[in-house]
Amino acid sequence: MAWLKRLTGKGKATASSEHPRGANSSLTAGSCAPPEWQPAPEERHTYGRFADVDEDEYASAERFCAANPVVPPRLLPSEAVARIDAAGCRAWRLERPDTPRFRGRIHNPSDSGDKGSGAIAGVVRVATDAECGVVCLLSDLPILAGLYDVHGKLGVYYEVKILRMDGILAVGTACRPHPPWRFPGWNRLSAGLHLDDCRKFFEDPDGGRDYTPALSRVAPGDTVGLGYAHALGTVFFTHNGARLPDAFTGVYLPRGAQDVYAALGVTGACECEVNFGGDVFRWKEGNEWAWRVEGHVGTLSGGPSGANDELPSYGEAVRRR
């Protein structure tokens, strides 16, 4: 297990406070202001339960974030809007990270190579090799678009079905640009559930926090979902169709301040299918209109961008640093 030998320590003992839109705070009745940040109540761990990355990578990620401010929310380009109109949830794809660490294949629903690949039509298939380093794959379109109205929807949701996990997978969210060598949840404005130890992370470069006794192990054949509820800025997860307790509350608020993307962390030999709604969700409520990811594209909420602004690809965002 060469990938495990490369992992020796997850980072510093203190998370960055540059972006304190963190975890587990609440809105008072009738308040229009975002909730103030409060630390999650669960015990915080300095080290991962099984494997971590070294401090040099933590420091490198901190330098990356300092040099690359969060990209402000953008209007979707006309091509993306047309694609969503035509394909709905199947329009969402995962982008290949701009790093040689990634060793594997991504088959998006529109890829010509999907036929015969074993992938279900409408989902993204990811397969990585044993030599794959720690990487984060982001969706090409945001699942939360700051300049667009939510049209009364309850939130957004997507799922990941694990087919093989000889390495580690993490299911989460992130804003661009995100250091491509870091799991979701380790750095600014990113959340994640790491499936090796089932701990939750939000802007936490260390060992994460215990999540729930209801989730102690994830195995091939399982499905893990991530949902975001608009009302209180709540991130929650599901396991095999059952909704788990809220993981973080008061994150990504105010909603119009950023675009948020689906984020899949992976290292080692893994295979999974990422479903943005192109196939039936195991969490039944996720199949309802109120949780469909494409619903955030519509009436503008107002913002600084112009009508001709286009959403940069992840590679473009990294190259601009």
PDB file of C-alpha atoms in Angstrom:
ATOM      1  CA  MET A   1       0.000   0.000   0.000  1.00  0.00           C
ATOM      2  CA  ALA A   2       2.413   2.615  -1.292  1.00  0.00           C
ATOM      3  CA  TRP A   3      -0.127   5.413  -0.899  1.00  0.00           C
ATOM      4  CA  LEU A   4      -0.313   4.764   2.856  1.00  0.00           C
ATOM      5  CA  LYS A   5       3.447   5.005   3.291  1.00  0.00           C
ATOM      6  CA  ARG A   6       3.355   8.541   1.876  1.00  0.00           C
ATOM      7  CA  LEU A   7       0.906   9.739   4.518  1.00  0.00           C
ATOM      8  CA  THR A   8       2.473  10.711   7.825  1.00  0.00           C
ATOM      9  CA  GLY A   9       0.730  13.714   9.442  1.00  0.00           C
ATOM     10  CA  LYS A  10      -2.184  15.933   8.436  1.00  0.00           C
ATOM     11  CA  GLY A  11      -0.969  19.425   9.258  1.00  0.00           C
ATOM     12  CA  LYS A  12      -0.910  22.040  11.945  1.00  0.00           C
ATOM     13  CA  ALA A  13      -2.832  21.824  15.170  1.00  0.00           C
ATOM     14  CA  THR A  14      -4.610  25.099  14.502  1.00  0.00           C
ATOM     15  CA  ALA A  15      -7.021  25.619  11.625  1.00  0.00           C
ATOM     16  CA  SER A  16      -6.973  28.802   9.593  1.00  0.00           C
ATOM     17  CA  SER A  17      -9.310  31.555  10.817  1.00  0.00           C
ATOM     18  CA  GLU A  18      -9.134  33.580   7.613  1.00  0.00           C
ATOM     19  CA  HIS A  19     -12.620  32.476   6.614  1.00  0.00           C
ATOM     20  CA  PRO A  20     -14.633  31.980   9.814  1.00  0.00           C
ATOM     21  CA  ARG A  21     -17.904  30.956   8.140  1.00  0.00           C
ATOM     22  CA  GLY A  22     -17.623  27.749  10.060  1.00  0.00           C
ATOM     23  CA  ALA A  23     -19.640  25.182  11.842  1.00  0.00           C
ATOM     24  CA  ASN A  24     -22.632  24.699  14.082  1.00  0.00           C
ATOM     25  CA  SER A  25     -24.009  28.143  14.742  1.00  0.00           C
ATOM     26  CA  SER A  26     -27.647  29.118  14.420  1.00  0.00           C
ATOM     27  CA  LEU A  27     -29.934  31.867  13.189  1.00  0.00           C
ATOM     28  CA  THR A  28     -32.146  33.616  15.688  1.00  0.00           C
ATOM     29  CA  ALA A  29     -35.813  33.899  14.835  1.00  0.00           C
ATOM     30  CA  GLY A  30     -36.453  36.691  12.364  1.00  0.00           C
ATOM     31  CA  SER A  31     -32.765  37.492  11.935  1.00  0.00           C
ATOM     32  CA  CYS A  32     -31.497  38.328   8.444  1.00  0.00           C
ATOM     33  CA  ALA A  33     -27.825  38.227   9.365  1.00  0.00           C
ATOM     34  CA  PRO A  34     -25.712  35.116   8.816  1.00  0.00           C
ATOM     35  CA  PRO A  35     -25.101  33.127  11.985  1.00  0.00           C
ATOM     36  CA  GLU A  36     -21.858  33.819  13.798  1.00  0.00           C
ATOM     37  CA  TRP A  37     -19.211  31.136  13.697  1.00  0.00           C
ATOM     38  CA  GLN A  38     -18.964  28.714  16.581  1.00  0.00           C
ATOM     39  CA  PRO A  39     -16.777  25.597  16.747  1.00  0.00           C
ATOM     40  CA  ALA A  40     -18.504  22.252  16.317  1.00  0.00           C
ATOM     41  CA  PRO A  41     -19.295  20.673  19.699  1.00  0.00           C
ATOM     42  CA  GLU A  42     -17.717  17.299  18.960  1.00  0.00           C
ATOM     43  CA  GLU A  43     -14.192  16.424  20.085  1.00  0.00           C
ATOM     44  CA  ARG A  44     -11.537  17.660  17.712  1.00  0.00           C
ATOM     45  CA  HIS A  45      -8.696  15.297  16.818  1.00  0.00           C
ATOM     46  CA  THR A  46      -5.127  16.381  16.191  1.00  0.00           C
ATOM     47  CA  TYR A  47      -4.378  13.354  13.999  1.00  0.00           C
ATOM     48  CA  GLY A  48      -6.337  11.190  11.599  1.00  0.00           C
ATOM     49  CA  ARG A  49      -7.371   7.778  12.834  1.00  0.00           C
ATOM     50  CA  PHE A  50      -5.590   5.880  10.069  1.00  0.00           C
ATOM     51  CA  ALA A  51      -3.592   8.120   7.720  1.00  0.00           C
ATOM     52  CA  ASP A  52      -2.662  11.751   7.185  1.00  0.00           C
ATOM     53  CA  VAL A  53      -0.483  13.987   5.029  1.00  0.00           C
ATOM     54  CA  ASP A  54       2.614  15.872   6.081  1.00  0.00           C
ATOM     55  CA  GLU A  55       3.043  19.425   7.358  1.00  0.00           C
ATOM     56  CA  ASP A  56       4.839  20.579   4.222  1.00  0.00           C
ATOM     57  CA  GLU A  57       1.664  19.975   2.252  1.00  0.00           C
ATOM     58  CA  TYR A  58      -0.332  21.911   4.824  1.00  0.00           C
ATOM     59  CA  ALA A  59       2.078  24.847   4.523  1.00  0.00           C
ATOM     60  CA  SER A  60       1.985  24.651   0.730  1.00  0.00           C
ATOM     61  CA  ALA A  61      -1.819  24.750   0.778  1.00  0.00           C
ATOM     62  CA  GLU A  62      -1.798  27.768   3.109  1.00  0.00           C
ATOM     63  CA  ARG A  63       0.513  29.595   0.697  1.00  0.00           C
ATOM     64  CA  PHE A  64      -1.743  28.635  -2.200  1.00  0.00           C
ATOM     65  CA  CYS A  65      -4.814  30.055  -0.461  1.00  0.00           C
ATOM     66  CA  ALA A  66      -2.991  33.242   0.552  1.00  0.00           C
ATOM     67  CA  ALA A  67      -1.869  33.817  -3.046  1.00  0.00           C
ATOM     68  CA  ASN A  68      -5.212  32.902  -4.623  1.00  0.00           C
ATOM     69  CA  PRO A  69      -8.285  34.682  -3.217  1.00  0.00           C
ATOM     70  CA  VAL A  70     -11.643  32.962  -3.493  1.00  0.00           C
ATOM     71  CA  VAL A  71     -13.165  33.571  -6.907  1.00  0.00           C
ATOM     72  CA  PRO A  72     -16.311  35.723  -6.508  1.00  0.00           C
ATOM     73  CA  PRO A  73     -19.647  34.308  -7.653  1.00  0.00           C
ATOM     74  CA  ARG A  74     -20.115  34.423 -11.424  1.00  0.00           C
ATOM     75  CA  LEU A  75     -22.942  34.222 -13.889  1.00  0.00           C
ATOM     76  CA  LEU A  76     -22.906  30.915 -15.707  1.00  0.00           C
ATOM     77  CA  PRO A  77     -21.829  31.145 -19.351  1.00  0.00           C
ATOM     78  CA  SER A  78     -24.587  30.750 -21.914  1.00  0.00           C
ATOM     79  CA  GLU A  79     -23.166  27.372 -22.953  1.00  0.00           C
ATOM     80  CA  ALA A  80     -23.553  26.051 -19.409  1.00  0.00           C
ATOM     81  CA  VAL A  81     -27.107  27.366 -19.067  1.00  0.00           C
ATOM     82  CA  ALA A  82     -28.033  25.740 -22.394  1.00  0.00           C
ATOM     83  CA  ARG A  83     -26.444  22.478 -21.267  1.00  0.00           C
ATOM     84  CA  ILE A  84     -28.424  22.512 -18.023  1.00  0.00           C
ATOM     85  CA  ASP A  85     -31.641  23.302 -19.906  1.00  0.00           C
ATOM     86  CA  ALA A  86     -31.017  20.334 -22.195  1.00  0.00           C
ATOM     87  CA  ALA A  87     -29.614  17.771 -19.752  1.00  0.00           C
ATOM     88  CA  GLY A  88     -30.790  18.867 -16.299  1.00  0.00           C
ATOM     89  CA  CYS A  89     -28.753  17.286 -13.499  1.00  0.00           C
ATOM     90  CA  ARG A  90     -26.732  15.309 -16.039  1.00  0.00           C
ATOM     91  CA  ALA A  91     -25.038  18.551 -17.069  1.00  0.00           C
ATOM     92  CA  TRP A  92     -22.820  18.442 -13.972  1.00  0.00           C
ATOM     93  CA  ARG A  93     -19.406  16.858 -14.509  1.00  0.00           C
ATOM     94  CA  LEU A  94     -16.162  16.379 -12.607  1.00  0.00           C
ATOM     95  CA  GLU A  95     -13.007  18.062 -13.878  1.00  0.00           C
ATOM     96  CA  ARG A  96      -9.637  16.346 -14.014  1.00  0.00           C
ATOM     97  CA  PRO A  97      -7.351  18.099 -11.494  1.00  0.00           C
ATOM     98  CA  ASP A  98      -4.380  19.992 -12.880  1.00  0.00           C
ATOM     99  CA  THR A  99      -1.762  17.947 -11.036  1.00  0.00           C
ATOM    100  CA  PRO A 100       0.406  14.917 -11.925  1.00  0.00           C
ATOM    101  CA  ARG A 101      -0.656  13.368  -8.622  1.00  0.00           C
ATOM    102  CA  PHE A 102      -3.898  12.257 -10.229  1.00  0.00           C
ATOM    103  CA  ARG A 103      -3.532   8.776 -11.673  1.00  0.00           C
ATOM    104  CA  GLY A 104      -6.828   7.564 -12.996  1.00  0.00           C
ATOM    105  CA  ARG A 105      -9.809   8.132 -15.240  1.00  0.00           C
ATOM    106  CA  ILE A 106     -12.950  10.262 -15.099  1.00  0.00           C
ATOM    107  CA  HIS A 107     -15.887   9.292 -17.323  1.00  0.00           C
ATOM    108  CA  ASN A 108     -18.512  12.026 -17.446  1.00  0.00           C
ATOM    109  CA  PRO A 109     -21.999  11.320 -18.834  1.00  0.00           C
ATOM    110  CA  SER A 110     -21.195  13.114 -22.101  1.00  0.00           C
ATOM    111  CA  ASP A 111     -17.852  11.380 -22.676  1.00  0.00           C
ATOM    112  CA  SER A 112     -17.744   9.288 -25.824  1.00  0.00           C
ATOM    113  CA  GLY A 113     -15.882   6.616 -23.904  1.00  0.00           C
ATOM    114  CA  ASP A 114     -18.764   5.982 -21.498  1.00  0.00           C
ATOM    115  CA  LYS A 115     -20.305   3.252 -23.605  1.00  0.00           C
ATOM    116  CA  GLY A 116     -18.854  -0.041 -22.545  1.00  0.00           C
ATOM    117  CA  SER A 117     -17.141   1.476 -19.496  1.00  0.00           C
ATOM    118  CA  GLY A 118     -19.677  -0.054 -17.131  1.00  0.00           C
ATOM    119  CA  ALA A 119     -20.887   3.353 -16.003  1.00  0.00           C
ATOM    120  CA  ILE A 120     -24.555   4.023 -15.494  1.00  0.00           C
ATOM    121  CA  ALA A 121     -25.843   6.612 -17.938  1.00  0.00           C
ATOM    122  CA  GLY A 122     -26.198   9.955 -16.182  1.00  0.00           C
ATOM    123  CA  VAL A 123     -23.542   9.490 -13.491  1.00  0.00           C
ATOM    124  CA  VAL A 124     -19.841  10.315 -13.367  1.00  0.00           C
ATOM    125  CA  ARG A 125     -17.527   7.314 -13.041  1.00  0.00           C
ATOM    126  CA  VAL A 126     -14.155   7.801 -11.310  1.00  0.00           C
ATOM    127  CA  ALA A 127     -11.439   5.130 -11.156  1.00  0.00           C
ATOM    128  CA  THR A 128      -7.989   5.762  -9.696  1.00  0.00           C
ATOM    129  CA  ASP A 129      -4.817   3.703  -9.568  1.00  0.00           C
ATOM    130  CA  ALA A 130      -2.840   2.628  -6.514  1.00  0.00           C
ATOM    131  CA  GLU A 131      -0.237   5.307  -7.367  1.00  0.00           C
ATOM    132  CA  CYS A 132      -2.796   8.135  -7.207  1.00  0.00           C
ATOM    133  CA  GLY A 133      -1.751  10.756  -4.672  1.00  0.00           C
ATOM    134  CA  VAL A 134      -4.038  12.862  -2.517  1.00  0.00           C
ATOM    135  CA  VAL A 135      -6.182  14.916  -4.914  1.00  0.00           C
ATOM    136  CA  CYS A 136      -9.490  16.768  -4.961  1.00  0.00           C
ATOM    137  CA  LEU A 137     -11.839  16.623  -7.958  1.00  0.00           C
ATOM    138  CA  LEU A 138     -14.281  19.519  -8.323  1.00  0.00           C
ATOM    139  CA  SER A 139     -17.494  19.737 -10.298  1.00  0.00           C
ATOM    140  CA  ASP A 140     -17.267  21.948 -13.375  1.00  0.00           C
ATOM    141  CA  LEU A 141     -20.479  23.761 -12.394  1.00  0.00           C
ATOM    142  CA  PRO A 142     -21.336  24.998  -8.903  1.00  0.00           C
ATOM    143  CA  ILE A 143     -23.972  23.176  -6.906  1.00  0.00           C
ATOM    144  CA  LEU A 144     -24.585  26.480  -5.084  1.00  0.00           C
ATOM    145  CA  ALA A 145     -24.417  29.478  -7.440  1.00  0.00           C
ATOM    146  CA  GLY A 146     -24.305  32.698  -5.462  1.00  0.00           C
ATOM    147  CA  LEU A 147     -25.874  34.987  -8.061  1.00  0.00           C
ATOM    148  CA  TYR A 148     -28.923  32.803  -8.683  1.00  0.00           C
ATOM    149  CA  ASP A 149     -32.198  32.552  -6.786  1.00  0.00           C
ATOM    150  CA  VAL A 150     -33.096  29.263  -5.087  1.00  0.00           C
ATOM    151  CA  HIS A 151     -36.741  29.417  -6.307  1.00  0.00           C
ATOM    152  CA  GLY A 152     -38.065  28.231  -2.956  1.00  0.00           C
ATOM    153  CA  LYS A 153     -36.032  25.023  -3.014  1.00  0.00           C
ATOM    154  CA  LEU A 154     -35.007  23.430   0.266  1.00  0.00           C
ATOM    155  CA  GLY A 155     -31.430  22.791  -0.821  1.00  0.00           C
ATOM    156  CA  VAL A 156     -29.165  20.784  -3.122  1.00  0.00           C
ATOM    157  CA  TYR A 157     -27.944  17.210  -2.957  1.00  0.00           C
ATOM    158  CA  TYR A 158     -25.644  14.693  -4.649  1.00  0.00           C
ATOM    159  CA  GLU A 159     -24.477  11.136  -3.950  1.00  0.00           C
ATOM    160  CA  VAL A 160     -21.369   8.985  -4.307  1.00  0.00           C
ATOM    161  CA  LYS A 161     -21.611   5.207  -4.655  1.00  0.00           C
ATOM    162  CA  ILE A 162     -18.436   3.422  -3.573  1.00  0.00           C
ATOM    163  CA  LEU A 163     -17.430   0.567  -5.850  1.00  0.00           C
ATOM    164  CA  ARG A 164     -13.873   0.074  -4.592  1.00  0.00           C
ATOM    165  CA  MET A 165     -11.973   1.756  -1.768  1.00  0.00           C
ATOM    166  CA  ASP A 166      -8.493   0.327  -1.372  1.00  0.00           C
ATOM    167  CA  GLY A 167      -7.374   3.917  -0.819  1.00  0.00           C
ATOM    168  CA  ILE A 168      -9.393   6.743   0.722  1.00  0.00           C
ATOM    169  CA  LEU A 169     -12.412   8.700  -0.521  1.00  0.00           C
ATOM    170  CA  ALA A 170     -13.841  11.944   0.839  1.00  0.00           C
ATOM    171  CA  VAL A 171     -17.197  13.507  -0.073  1.00  0.00           C
ATOM    172  CA  GLY A 172     -17.565  17.240   0.277  1.00  0.00           C
ATOM    173  CA  THR A 173     -17.804  20.791  -1.041  1.00  0.00           C
ATOM    174  CA  ALA A 174     -15.303  23.534  -1.815  1.00  0.00           C
ATOM    175  CA  CYS A 175     -14.924  26.992  -3.336  1.00  0.00           C
ATOM    176  CA  ARG A 176     -12.501  27.837  -6.126  1.00  0.00           C
ATOM    177  CA  PRO A 177      -9.611  27.919  -6.299  1.00  0.00           C
ATOM    178  CA  HIS A 178      -9.011  24.924  -4.068  1.00  0.00           C
ATOM    179  CA  PRO A 179      -5.524  23.376  -3.704  1.00  0.00           C
ATOM    180  CA  PRO A 180      -5.830  20.257  -5.877  1.00  0.00           C
ATOM    181  CA  TRP A 181      -3.639  18.184  -3.547  1.00  0.00           C
ATOM    182  CA  ARG A 182      -5.902  18.657  -0.509  1.00  0.00           C
ATOM    183  CA  PHE A 183      -9.004  16.737   0.563  1.00  0.00           C
ATOM    184  CA  PRO A 184     -12.262  18.671   0.964  1.00  0.00           C
ATOM    185  CA  GLY A 185     -12.597  19.937   4.531  1.00  0.00           C
ATOM    186  CA  TRP A 186      -8.909  20.650   5.125  1.00  0.00           C
ATOM    187  CA  ASN A 187      -8.751  24.223   3.811  1.00  0.00           C
ATOM    188  CA  ARG A 188     -10.758  27.427   3.511  1.00  0.00           C
ATOM    189  CA  LEU A 189     -14.452  27.215   2.703  1.00  0.00           C
ATOM    190  CA  SER A 190     -14.420  23.452   2.236  1.00  0.00           C
ATOM    191  CA  ALA A 191     -16.356  20.706   4.021  1.00  0.00           C
ATOM    192  CA  GLY A 192     -15.886  16.975   3.850  1.00  0.00           C
ATOM    193  CA  LEU A 193     -16.717  13.565   5.243  1.00  0.00           C
ATOM    194  CA  HIS A 194     -13.621  11.354   5.047  1.00  0.00           C
ATOM    195  CA  LEU A 195     -14.655   7.772   4.529  1.00  0.00           C
ATOM    196  CA  ASP A 196     -11.608   6.071   6.046  1.00  0.00           C
ATOM    197  CA  ASP A 197     -12.396   7.202   9.594  1.00  0.00           C
ATOM    198  CA  CYS A 198     -15.915   8.663   9.051  1.00  0.00           C
ATOM    199  CA  ARG A 199     -14.887  11.988  10.574  1.00  0.00           C
ATOM    200  CA  LYS A 200     -16.211  15.364   9.424  1.00  0.00           C
ATOM    201  CA  PHE A 201     -14.093  18.343   8.477  1.00  0.00           C
ATOM    202  CA  PHE A 202     -14.699  22.041   7.846  1.00  0.00           C
ATOM    203  CA  GLU A 203     -11.604  24.222   7.364  1.00  0.00           C
ATOM    204  CA  ASP A 204      -9.866  21.695   9.616  1.00  0.00           C
ATOM    205  CA  PRO A 205      -6.318  20.698   8.605  1.00  0.00           C
ATOM    206  CA  ASP A 206      -5.911  18.226  11.447  1.00  0.00           C
ATOM    207  CA  GLY A 207      -7.750  15.040  12.422  1.00  0.00           C
ATOM    208  CA  GLY A 208     -11.342  16.202  12.052  1.00  0.00           C
ATOM    209  CA  ARG A 209     -14.226  15.716  14.460  1.00  0.00           C
ATOM    210  CA  ASP A 210     -16.292  12.675  15.307  1.00  0.00           C
ATOM    211  CA  TYR A 211     -19.529  12.735  13.323  1.00  0.00           C
ATOM    212  CA  THR A 212     -22.149  10.221  14.420  1.00  0.00           C
ATOM    213  CA  PRO A 213     -22.255   6.708  15.926  1.00  0.00           C
ATOM    214  CA  ALA A 214     -24.695   5.842  13.127  1.00  0.00           C
ATOM    215  CA  LEU A 215     -21.749   5.839  10.691  1.00  0.00           C
ATOM    216  CA  SER A 216     -18.762   3.821  11.815  1.00  0.00           C
ATOM    217  CA  ARG A 217     -17.731   2.166   8.549  1.00  0.00           C
ATOM    218  CA  VAL A 218     -18.178   2.652   4.802  1.00  0.00           C
ATOM    219  CA  ALA A 219     -17.638  -0.257   2.442  1.00  0.00           C
ATOM    220  CA  PRO A 220     -17.879  -0.958  -1.298  1.00  0.00           C
ATOM    221  CA  GLY A 221     -21.516  -1.024  -2.316  1.00  0.00           C
ATOM    222  CA  ASP A 222     -22.418   1.782   0.095  1.00  0.00           C
ATOM    223  CA  THR A 223     -23.717   5.177  -1.019  1.00  0.00           C
ATOM    224  CA  VAL A 224     -22.793   8.410   0.769  1.00  0.00           C
ATOM    225  CA  GLY A 225     -24.685  11.596  -0.057  1.00  0.00           C
ATOM    226  CA  LEU A 226     -24.112  15.257   0.727  1.00  0.00           C
ATOM    227  CA  GLY A 227     -26.895  17.791   1.132  1.00  0.00           C
ATOM    228  CA  TYR A 228     -26.955  21.521   1.780  1.00  0.00           C
ATOM    229  CA  ALA A 229     -30.104  23.067   3.279  1.00  0.00           C
ATOM    230  CA  HIS A 230     -30.539  26.740   2.363  1.00  0.00           C
ATOM    231  CA  ALA A 231     -32.503  27.829   5.438  1.00  0.00           C
ATOM    232  CA  LEU A 232     -29.677  27.701   7.990  1.00  0.00           C
ATOM    233  CA  GLY A 233     -26.688  26.974   5.771  1.00  0.00           C
ATOM    234  CA  THR A 234     -26.588  23.338   6.898  1.00  0.00           C
ATOM    235  CA  VAL A 235     -24.351  20.609   5.508  1.00  0.00           C
ATOM    236  CA  PHE A 236     -25.543  17.061   6.177  1.00  0.00           C
ATOM    237  CA  PHE A 237     -24.692  13.608   4.891  1.00  0.00           C
ATOM    238  CA  THR A 238     -26.640  10.454   4.123  1.00  0.00           C
ATOM    239  CA  HIS A 239     -25.628   6.801   4.213  1.00  0.00           C
ATOM    240  CA  ASN A 240     -27.411   4.203   2.100  1.00  0.00           C
ATOM    241  CA  GLY A 241     -30.493   6.395   1.847  1.00  0.00           C
ATOM    242  CA  ALA A 242     -30.731   7.371   5.529  1.00  0.00           C
ATOM    243  CA  ARG A 243     -30.206  11.010   6.477  1.00  0.00           C
ATOM    244  CA  LEU A 244     -27.577  11.445   9.162  1.00  0.00           C
ATOM    245  CA  PRO A 245     -27.448  14.297  11.722  1.00  0.00           C
ATOM    246  CA  ASP A 246     -26.507  17.766  10.532  1.00  0.00           C
ATOM    247  CA  ALA A 247     -22.726  18.019  10.239  1.00  0.00           C
ATOM    248  CA  PHE A 248     -22.275  21.807  10.054  1.00  0.00           C
ATOM    249  CA  THR A 249     -24.669  24.738  10.314  1.00  0.00           C
ATOM    250  CA  GLY A 250     -24.100  28.344   9.312  1.00  0.00           C
ATOM    251  CA  VAL A 251     -21.656  27.627   6.476  1.00  0.00           C
ATOM    252  CA  TYR A 252     -21.504  29.301   3.057  1.00  0.00           C
ATOM    253  CA  LEU A 253     -23.474  32.268   4.323  1.00  0.00           C
ATOM    254  CA  PRO A 254     -24.400  34.739   3.067  1.00  0.00           C
ATOM    255  CA  ARG A 255     -25.250  32.461   0.160  1.00  0.00           C
ATOM    256  CA  GLY A 256     -24.523  35.112  -2.460  1.00  0.00           C
ATOM    257  CA  ALA A 257     -20.923  35.571  -1.326  1.00  0.00           C
ATOM    258  CA  GLN A 258     -19.491  32.568  -3.166  1.00  0.00           C
ATOM    259  CA  ASP A 259     -20.053  29.740  -5.618  1.00  0.00           C
ATOM    260  CA  VAL A 260     -19.734  26.295  -4.052  1.00  0.00           C
ATOM    261  CA  TYR A 261     -18.744  23.133  -5.924  1.00  0.00           C
ATOM    262  CA  ALA A 262     -19.064  19.427  -5.274  1.00  0.00           C
ATOM    263  CA  ALA A 263     -15.680  18.062  -4.169  1.00  0.00           C
ATOM    264  CA  LEU A 264     -14.464  14.468  -4.243  1.00  0.00           C
ATOM    265  CA  GLY A 265     -11.222  13.636  -2.446  1.00  0.00           C
ATOM    266  CA  VAL A 266      -9.372  10.490  -3.469  1.00  0.00           C
ATOM    267  CA  THR A 267      -6.047   8.738  -2.971  1.00  0.00           C
ATOM    268  CA  GLY A 268      -4.979   5.210  -3.816  1.00  0.00           C
ATOM    269  CA  ALA A 269      -6.973   2.662  -5.795  1.00  0.00           C
ATOM    270  CA  CYS A 270     -10.643   3.623  -5.688  1.00  0.00           C
ATOM    271  CA  GLU A 271     -13.706   3.460  -7.919  1.00  0.00           C
ATOM    272  CA  CYS A 272     -16.958   5.305  -7.429  1.00  0.00           C
ATOM    273  CA  GLU A 273     -19.965   6.782  -9.218  1.00  0.00           C
ATOM    274  CA  VAL A 274     -20.939  10.398  -8.571  1.00  0.00           C
ATOM    275  CA  ASN A 275     -24.632  11.075  -9.099  1.00  0.00           C
ATOM    276  CA  PHE A 276     -25.824  14.675  -9.391  1.00  0.00           C
ATOM    277  CA  GLY A 277     -29.373  13.521 -10.125  1.00  0.00           C
ATOM    278  CA  GLY A 278     -28.928  11.859 -13.497  1.00  0.00           C
ATOM    279  CA  ASP A 279     -29.870   8.572 -11.814  1.00  0.00           C
ATOM    280  CA  VAL A 280     -32.246   7.839  -8.907  1.00  0.00           C
ATOM    281  CA  PHE A 281     -30.904   8.822  -5.481  1.00  0.00           C
ATOM    282  CA  ARG A 282     -30.944   6.338  -2.607  1.00  0.00           C
ATOM    283  CA  TRP A 283     -32.068   9.174  -0.307  1.00  0.00           C
ATOM    284  CA  LYS A 284     -35.657   9.380  -1.516  1.00  0.00           C
ATOM    285  CA  GLU A 285     -36.213  13.030  -0.641  1.00  0.00           C
ATOM    286  CA  GLY A 286     -33.307  13.939  -2.888  1.00  0.00           C
ATOM    287  CA  ASN A 287     -35.371  12.907  -5.904  1.00  0.00           C
ATOM    288  CA  GLU A 288     -37.912  15.635  -5.195  1.00  0.00           C
ATOM    289  CA  TRP A 289     -37.861  18.965  -7.028  1.00  0.00           C
ATOM    290  CA  ALA A 290     -36.946  20.757  -3.791  1.00  0.00           C
ATOM    291  CA  TRP A 291     -33.463  19.163  -3.781  1.00  0.00           C
ATOM    292  CA  ARG A 292     -32.622  19.008  -7.497  1.00  0.00           C
ATOM    293  CA  VAL A 293     -29.240  20.593  -8.113  1.00  0.00           C
ATOM    294  CA  GLU A 294     -30.125  22.279 -11.413  1.00  0.00           C
ATOM    295  CA  GLY A 295     -32.780  24.462  -9.770  1.00  0.00           C
ATOM    296  CA  HIS A 296     -30.366  27.191  -8.681  1.00  0.00           C
ATOM    297  CA  VAL A 297     -30.050  28.485 -12.269  1.00  0.00           C
ATOM    298  CA  GLY A 298     -32.784  31.060 -12.849  1.00  0.00           C
ATOM    299  CA  THR A 299     -33.702  34.522 -11.598  1.00  0.00           C
ATOM    300  CA  LEU A 300     -30.632  36.522 -10.668  1.00  0.00           C
ATOM    301  CA  SER A 301     -30.193  37.465  -7.027  1.00  0.00           C
ATOM    302  CA  GLY A 302     -27.994  40.428  -7.938  1.00  0.00           C
ATOM    303  CA  GLY A 303     -24.247  40.738  -7.585  1.00  0.00           C
ATOM    304  CA  PRO A 304     -21.102  42.335  -8.906  1.00  0.00           C
ATOM    305  CA  SER A 305     -20.612  40.277 -12.047  1.00  0.00           C
ATOM    306  CA  GLY A 306     -21.710  41.357 -15.500  1.00  0.00           C
ATOM    307  CA  ALA A 307     -23.897  39.566 -17.987  1.00  0.00           C
ATOM    308  CA  ASN A 308     -20.927  38.474 -20.055  1.00  0.00           C
ATOM    309  CA  ASP A 309     -18.935  36.970 -17.194  1.00  0.00           C
ATOM    310  CA  GLU A 310     -18.087  33.328 -17.569  1.00  0.00           C
ATOM    311  CA  LEU A 311     -17.236  30.716 -14.963  1.00  0.00           C
ATOM    312  CA  PRO A 312     -13.525  29.782 -15.199  1.00  0.00           C
ATOM    313  CA  SER A 313     -12.499  26.155 -15.269  1.00  0.00           C
ATOM    314  CA  TYR A 314     -10.535  24.843 -12.307  1.00  0.00           C
ATOM    315  CA  GLY A 315      -7.371  24.737 -14.415  1.00  0.00           C
ATOM    316  CA  GLU A 316      -7.822  28.350 -15.441  1.00  0.00           C
ATOM    317  CA  ALA A 317      -8.324  29.418 -11.839  1.00  0.00           C
ATOM    318  CA  VAL A 318      -5.101  27.682 -10.794  1.00  0.00           C
ATOM    319  CA  ARG A 319      -3.084  29.067 -13.713  1.00  0.00           C
ATOM    320  CA  ARG A 320      -4.185  32.615 -12.834  1.00  0.00           C
ATOM    321  CA  ARG A 321      -2.386  32.455  -9.474  1.00  0.00           C
TER     322      ARG A 321
END
